[in-house]
């Protein structure tokens, strides 16, 4: 009898805890002063001032900034997706579910670059949940139907300048690519070889030099981590081929609408990333966004996604992202102990944020666009347009406000 009573009390306590967790309604995120949550208000103000005075010095016109960066000097480095002028340094501090600080213009919809990768990996997790992919450990090539590119201007194409334009895309046709699993693509350890949307895999960040990168031996899938946007775009196209519908449609239905995201976010691809599936013209989105396109959303919507991952994929009792997928997303690979599924940057070695706990993780895009997620401290921090080297100091100041 006592054991039954004890179990009932545990269940009641768990239910009460769940009921006390605050989730913001669409269009409204409740605010509380730092003092109401026993925080040091002066430290919050210091952190906000730090973020505002440490805005990125890159050109606000993102296309100009692209050409002034190393990306613009890559082979085939020209943008092929939309870019825009960015807003000011912007951020949000969410503690115990409530807004305790903000700066800049979090309503503004801006390009968030590689933050899109975390949304992409989520759509793959949903495909596993739906049974469209049996396991992320499966080889990708058996899942691939023929992919027909949409080429409305085909008669004018000079094939010598468009080597990737074929009647049918065979993304996994080579001996090497047939050994690639979904997990390899998710962890950026595939070393996929080829060209997609006019961007060869060797043209992305060839720090060692183009000739050297082209001549290097192919790494066995899973053995070496390499951050490579062409391969990310391969995953985006493969995932759309599985879903048989555009990934923004999947994301809206399964994630963004349930978490109360605004209607202003957009996930775009490239001007040439259209294919035909089931007789419909569909755009494959950019997961690797440094050639333009990708996830454009407000700071509030960034915070909502961060809050969803803080709550381990659960929103108001509904498990939107499977717990098992969240666990795998936060599990590192031997090839890179600081990286889970894209774009979950882990803090286990405390190199990303030395002041943060090992359990913290970040969704990071160029800019820097950061979503810092800290389950141990019940904290989400969104910071946009801050130098990457300053993000750790910003989080440190915020953590010092927690008494």
XYZ file of N, CA, C and O in Angstrom, residues 265-376:
448
model
N 8.665 33.695 -40.903
C 9.888 32.963 -41.222
C 9.782 32.359 -42.620
O 8.709 32.019 -43.103
N 10.934 32.226 -43.256
C 11.013 31.589 -44.569
C 12.280 30.744 -44.639
O 13.322 31.096 -44.088
N 12.166 29.603 -45.332
C 13.314 28.726 -45.561
C 13.450 28.580 -47.067
O 12.597 27.981 -47.719
N 14.491 29.166 -47.626
C 14.615 29.227 -49.073
C 15.817 28.417 -49.565
O 16.713 28.075 -48.804
N 15.793 28.149 -50.852
C 16.906 27.470 -51.501
C 17.619 28.398 -52.447
O 17.696 29.613 -52.221
N 18.109 27.837 -53.539
C 18.875 28.602 -54.518
C 18.045 28.830 -55.783
O 17.047 28.150 -56.027
N 18.507 29.746 -56.592
C 17.797 30.045 -57.837
C 17.815 28.867 -58.802
O 16.980 28.788 -59.706
N 18.731 27.916 -58.599
C 18.823 26.755 -59.486
C 18.548 25.427 -58.783
O 18.844 24.364 -59.322
N 17.982 25.479 -57.560
C 17.825 24.237 -56.785
C 16.400 23.679 -56.863
O 15.845 23.225 -55.870
N 15.829 23.696 -58.058
C 14.476 23.176 -58.260
C 14.534 21.799 -58.910
O 15.333 21.560 -59.827
N 13.681 20.910 -58.420
C 13.556 19.575 -59.001
C 12.072 19.276 -59.205
O 11.199 20.024 -58.740
N 11.805 18.187 -59.903
C 10.420 17.770 -60.145
C 10.174 16.472 -59.398
O 10.864 15.465 -59.618
N 9.220 16.482 -58.484
C 8.820 15.297 -57.725
C 7.306 15.142 -57.841
O 6.562 16.091 -57.563
N 6.860 13.973 -58.262
C 5.431 13.696 -58.428
C 4.744 14.745 -59.301
O 3.615 15.165 -59.034
N 5.463 15.191 -60.317
C 4.888 16.159 -61.248
C 4.856 17.578 -60.735
O 4.350 18.467 -61.414
N 5.417 17.819 -59.550
C 5.412 19.147 -58.952
C 6.823 19.725 -58.944
O 7.799 19.012 -58.679
N 6.929 21.019 -59.209
C 8.219 21.699 -59.127
C 8.456 22.080 -57.665
O 7.635 22.761 -57.051
N 9.549 21.607 -57.102
C 9.861 21.866 -55.692
C 11.269 22.427 -55.578
O 12.172 22.007 -56.299
N 11.443 23.351 -54.638
C 12.764 23.908 -54.390
C 13.418 23.177 -53.226
O 12.851 23.079 -52.140
N 14.613 22.664 -53.475
C 15.401 22.084 -52.396
C 16.047 23.227 -51.622
O 16.710 24.086 -52.196
N 15.844 23.235 -50.313
C 16.293 24.372 -49.507
C 17.781 24.301 -49.243
O 18.430 23.260 -49.395
N 18.326 25.431 -48.850
C 19.726 25.527 -48.472
C 19.850 25.206 -46.991
O 19.262 25.862 -46.137
N 20.604 24.161 -46.693
C 20.944 23.878 -45.303
C 22.300 24.483 -45.004
O 22.567 24.946 -43.903
N 23.157 24.470 -46.024
C 24.431 25.163 -45.920
C 24.271 26.514 -46.583
O 24.201 26.613 -47.798
N 24.191 27.565 -45.793
C 23.623 28.832 -46.273
C 24.632 29.892 -46.667
O 24.262 31.027 -46.895
N 25.905 29.559 -46.762
C 26.828 30.661 -47.034
C 26.842 31.072 -48.494
O 27.501 32.058 -48.847
N 26.085 30.380 -49.349
C 25.890 30.843 -50.726
C 24.521 31.507 -50.892
O 23.989 31.600 -51.982
N 23.957 31.964 -49.782
C 22.645 32.605 -49.819
C 21.541 31.624 -49.479
O 21.741 30.415 -49.391
N 20.350 32.160 -49.308
C 19.212 31.322 -48.948
C 19.315 30.810 -47.531
O 20.069 31.320 -46.705
N 18.528 29.800 -47.232
C 18.539 29.228 -45.891
C 17.407 29.756 -45.035
O 16.400 30.257 -45.534
N 17.593 29.667 -43.722
C 16.540 30.012 -42.780
C 16.583 31.500 -42.456
O 17.568 32.009 -41.925
N 15.495 32.181 -42.796
C 15.338 33.589 -42.434
C 14.202 33.673 -41.420
O 13.071 33.294 -41.730
N 14.522 34.147 -40.226
C 13.508 34.184 -39.179
C 13.841 35.252 -38.149
O 14.950 35.782 -38.106
N 12.853 35.537 -37.326
C 13.021 36.563 -36.300
C 13.777 35.997 -35.113
O 13.894 34.777 -34.935
N 14.258 36.907 -34.260
C 14.895 36.474 -33.030
C 13.944 35.698 -32.136
O 14.344 34.751 -31.453
N 12.679 36.083 -32.145
C 11.675 35.372 -31.348
C 11.525 33.930 -31.812
O 11.399 33.013 -30.983
N 11.515 33.725 -33.133
C 11.364 32.365 -33.648
C 12.623 31.544 -33.391
O 12.541 30.330 -33.150
N 13.793 32.190 -33.440
C 15.007 31.496 -33.030
C 14.887 31.027 -31.579
O 15.250 29.896 -31.238
N 14.379 31.906 -30.725
C 14.244 31.572 -29.305
C 13.253 30.432 -29.092
O 13.463 29.573 -28.231
N 12.181 30.425 -29.869
C 11.200 29.340 -29.727
C 11.819 27.983 -30.072
O 11.582 26.988 -29.382
N 12.593 27.960 -31.153
C 13.245 26.688 -31.500
C 14.253 26.294 -30.427
O 14.330 25.123 -30.036
N 15.022 27.269 -29.936
C 15.951 26.977 -28.852
C 15.231 26.469 -27.610
O 15.703 25.539 -26.944
N 14.078 27.062 -27.315
C 13.307 26.649 -26.136
C 12.753 25.238 -26.321
O 12.687 24.457 -25.367
N 12.371 24.893 -27.552
C 11.922 23.529 -27.844
C 13.045 22.531 -27.572
O 12.822 21.477 -26.968
N 14.266 22.850 -28.003
C 15.373 21.924 -27.751
C 15.792 21.942 -26.281
O 16.248 20.921 -25.767
N 15.599 23.078 -25.601
C 15.837 23.119 -24.151
C 14.920 22.139 -23.443
O 15.319 21.453 -22.497
N 13.671 22.070 -23.904
C 12.670 21.186 -23.295
C 12.721 19.782 -23.898
O 11.764 19.022 -23.820
N 13.854 19.464 -24.497
C 14.114 18.122 -25.018
C 13.101 17.700 -26.078
O 12.698 16.540 -26.157
N 12.689 18.673 -26.918
C 11.781 18.377 -28.017
C 10.319 18.358 -27.646
O 9.467 18.054 -28.489
N 10.012 18.694 -26.388
C 8.623 18.657 -25.917
C 8.073 20.073 -25.826
O 8.743 20.986 -25.344
N 6.830 20.241 -26.290
C 6.172 21.552 -26.206
C 4.762 21.352 -25.652
O 3.928 20.739 -26.284
N 4.562 21.830 -24.437
C 3.267 21.727 -23.764
C 2.747 20.292 -23.736
O 1.577 20.016 -23.976
N 3.658 19.359 -23.439
C 3.266 17.964 -23.300
C 3.269 17.172 -24.588
O 3.071 15.949 -24.560
N 3.487 17.834 -25.724
C 3.523 17.132 -27.006
C 4.981 16.961 -27.434
O 5.722 17.937 -27.551
N 5.376 15.712 -27.659
C 6.756 15.423 -28.044
C 6.920 15.637 -29.541
O 6.671 14.754 -30.354
N 7.343 16.851 -29.919
C 7.440 17.211 -31.332
C 8.677 16.598 -31.978
O 8.637 16.159 -33.128
N 9.793 16.625 -31.273
C 11.016 15.958 -31.724
C 11.216 14.760 -30.801
O 11.234 14.921 -29.583
N 11.347 13.561 -31.339
C 11.483 12.387 -30.462
C 12.634 12.544 -29.478
O 13.700 13.080 -29.822
N 12.410 12.089 -28.240
C 13.468 12.180 -27.229
C 14.722 11.447 -27.670
O 15.846 11.903 -27.413
N 14.543 10.309 -28.346
C 15.705 9.560 -28.813
C 16.503 10.363 -29.831
O 17.733 10.299 -29.855
N 15.793 11.151 -30.665
C 16.491 11.971 -31.650
C 17.233 13.116 -30.970
O 18.343 13.463 -31.358
N 16.615 13.685 -29.950
C 17.303 14.743 -29.195
C 18.574 14.196 -28.541
O 19.620 14.855 -28.546
N 18.479 12.999 -28.003
C 19.652 12.392 -27.367
C 20.769 12.171 -28.387
O 21.938 12.480 -28.131
N 20.406 11.667 -29.561
C 21.406 11.436 -30.606
C 21.973 12.762 -31.120
O 23.163 12.855 -31.439
N 21.120 13.777 -31.202
C 21.579 15.083 -31.676
C 22.649 15.662 -30.777
O 23.521 16.417 -31.233
N 22.590 15.309 -29.497
C 23.532 15.840 -28.518
C 24.648 14.848 -28.176
O 25.404 15.070 -27.229
N 24.756 13.785 -28.970
C 25.808 12.790 -28.763
C 26.933 13.035 -29.752
O 26.693 13.070 -30.961
N 28.162 13.213 -29.281
C 29.258 13.518 -30.205
C 29.706 12.294 -30.991
O 29.380 11.155 -30.654
N 30.449 12.554 -32.035
C 31.080 11.499 -32.820
C 32.573 11.490 -32.514
O 33.138 12.547 -32.223
N 33.227 10.333 -32.570
C 34.685 10.308 -32.342
C 35.447 11.216 -33.307
O 36.506 11.738 -32.962
N 34.888 11.449 -34.490
C 35.559 12.308 -35.470
C 35.561 13.770 -35.044
O 36.400 14.550 -35.486
N 34.602 14.148 -34.187
C 34.554 15.503 -33.641
C 33.797 15.458 -32.317
O 32.566 15.456 -32.309
N 34.502 15.428 -31.185
C 33.857 15.326 -29.879
C 32.997 16.528 -29.508
O 32.305 16.492 -28.493
N 33.049 17.606 -30.302
C 32.282 18.818 -29.982
C 31.064 18.996 -30.886
O 30.447 20.061 -30.871
N 30.716 17.961 -31.656
C 29.632 18.111 -32.639
C 28.736 16.886 -32.599
O 29.208 15.748 -32.597
N 27.413 17.147 -32.547
C 26.448 16.059 -32.612
C 25.874 15.986 -34.008
O 26.594 15.949 -34.999
N 24.524 15.948 -34.105
C 23.896 16.124 -35.409
C 23.961 17.613 -35.739
O 23.991 18.472 -34.865
N 23.965 17.916 -37.045
C 24.049 19.332 -37.405
C 22.824 20.073 -36.902
O 21.708 19.553 -36.967
N 22.943 21.290 -36.407
C 24.136 22.007 -36.068
C 24.151 22.154 -34.552
O 24.042 23.249 -34.026
N 24.278 21.002 -33.872
C 24.357 20.962 -32.414
C 25.839 20.995 -32.029
O 26.539 19.991 -32.106
N 26.314 22.180 -31.641
C 27.680 22.314 -31.149
C 27.660 22.059 -29.637
O 26.946 22.737 -28.898
N 28.426 21.081 -29.214
C 28.383 20.629 -27.828
C 29.450 21.336 -27.000
O 30.470 21.775 -27.511
N 29.176 21.405 -25.701
C 30.085 22.108 -24.782
C 30.762 21.134 -23.818
O 31.214 21.528 -22.755
N 30.818 19.857 -24.208
C 31.363 18.849 -23.296
C 32.806 19.132 -22.906
O 33.225 18.830 -21.792
N 33.573 19.694 -23.840
C 34.948 20.066 -23.503
C 35.040 21.508 -23.012
O 36.129 21.995 -22.703
N 33.887 22.178 -22.936
C 33.771 23.557 -22.455
C 34.662 24.530 -23.224
O 35.106 25.537 -22.686
N 34.857 24.239 -24.515
C 35.613 25.158 -25.369
C 34.704 26.219 -25.979
O 35.120 27.356 -26.180
N 33.464 25.858 -26.294
C 32.543 26.843 -26.861
C 32.229 27.937 -25.853
O 32.330 29.125 -26.156
N 31.840 27.509 -24.647
C 31.513 28.451 -23.568
C 32.157 27.925 -22.283
O 31.562 27.115 -21.575
N 33.376 28.346 -21.960
C 34.071 27.820 -20.783
C 33.286 27.982 -19.480
O 33.388 27.126 -18.594
N 32.495 29.050 -19.369
C 31.736 29.277 -18.126
C 30.476 28.429 -18.058
O 29.876 28.307 -16.988
N 30.059 27.854 -19.175
C 28.829 27.073 -19.219
C 29.053 25.635 -18.816
O 30.172 25.117 -18.882
N 27.999 24.949 -18.396
C 28.132 23.538 -18.031
C 28.389 22.668 -19.252
O 28.125 23.059 -20.383
N 28.904 21.475 -19.007
C 29.200 20.543 -20.096
C 27.934 20.126 -20.847
O 28.000 19.743 -22.015
N 26.798 20.198 -20.195
C 25.540 19.766 -20.811
C 24.958 20.804 -21.770
O 24.004 20.510 -22.498
N 25.516 22.007 -21.794
C 24.993 23.054 -22.683
C 25.344 22.738 -24.135
O 26.299 22.009 -24.421
N 24.554 23.279 -25.055
C 24.851 23.142 -26.481
C 24.382 24.388 -27.197
O 23.633 25.207 -26.643
N 24.847 24.549 -28.429
C 24.550 25.764 -29.187
C 24.170 25.418 -30.620
O 24.747 24.510 -31.223
N 23.206 26.150 -31.160
C 22.932 26.164 -32.590
C 23.610 27.436 -33.115
O 23.252 28.543 -32.708
N 24.573 27.280 -34.011
C 25.387 28.423 -34.417
C 25.373 28.597 -35.930
O 25.481 27.629 -36.681
N 25.228 29.839 -36.359
C 25.376 30.204 -37.755
C 26.298 31.402 -37.860
O 26.543 32.113 -36.873
N 26.816 31.634 -39.058
C 27.719 32.766 -39.273
C 27.018 34.059 -38.880
O 25.804 34.162 -38.893
N 27.815 35.041 -38.531
C 27.209 36.348 -38.220
C 27.737 37.074 -36.995
O 27.947 38.252 -37.066
N 27.881 36.523 -35.818
C 27.471 35.166 -35.459
C 25.996 35.166 -35.064
O 25.539 36.070 -34.367
N 25.267 34.148 -35.508
C 23.920 33.872 -35.029
C 24.024 32.720 -34.039
O 24.425 31.616 -34.409
N 23.665 32.970 -32.796
C 23.818 31.954 -31.755
C 22.507 31.720 -31.022
O 21.798 32.656 -30.662
N 22.197 30.446 -30.811
C 21.168 30.056 -29.849
C 21.880 29.193 -28.808
O 22.271 28.056 -29.086
N 22.088 29.754 -27.631
C 22.732 29.018 -26.533
C 21.643 28.343 -25.721
O 20.681 28.990 -25.275
N 21.773 27.033 -25.519
C 20.755 26.247 -24.822
C 21.411 25.575 -23.620
O 22.365 24.801 -23.781
N 20.886 25.847 -22.439
C 21.511 25.398 -21.195
C 20.457 24.770 -20.291
O 19.857 25.440 -19.449
N 20.194 23.455 -20.448
C 19.169 22.804 -19.622
C 19.476 22.867 -18.130
O 18.556 22.957 -17.307
N 20.749 22.812 -17.779
C 21.129 22.806 -16.366
C 20.705 24.097 -15.676
O 20.304 24.091 -14.505
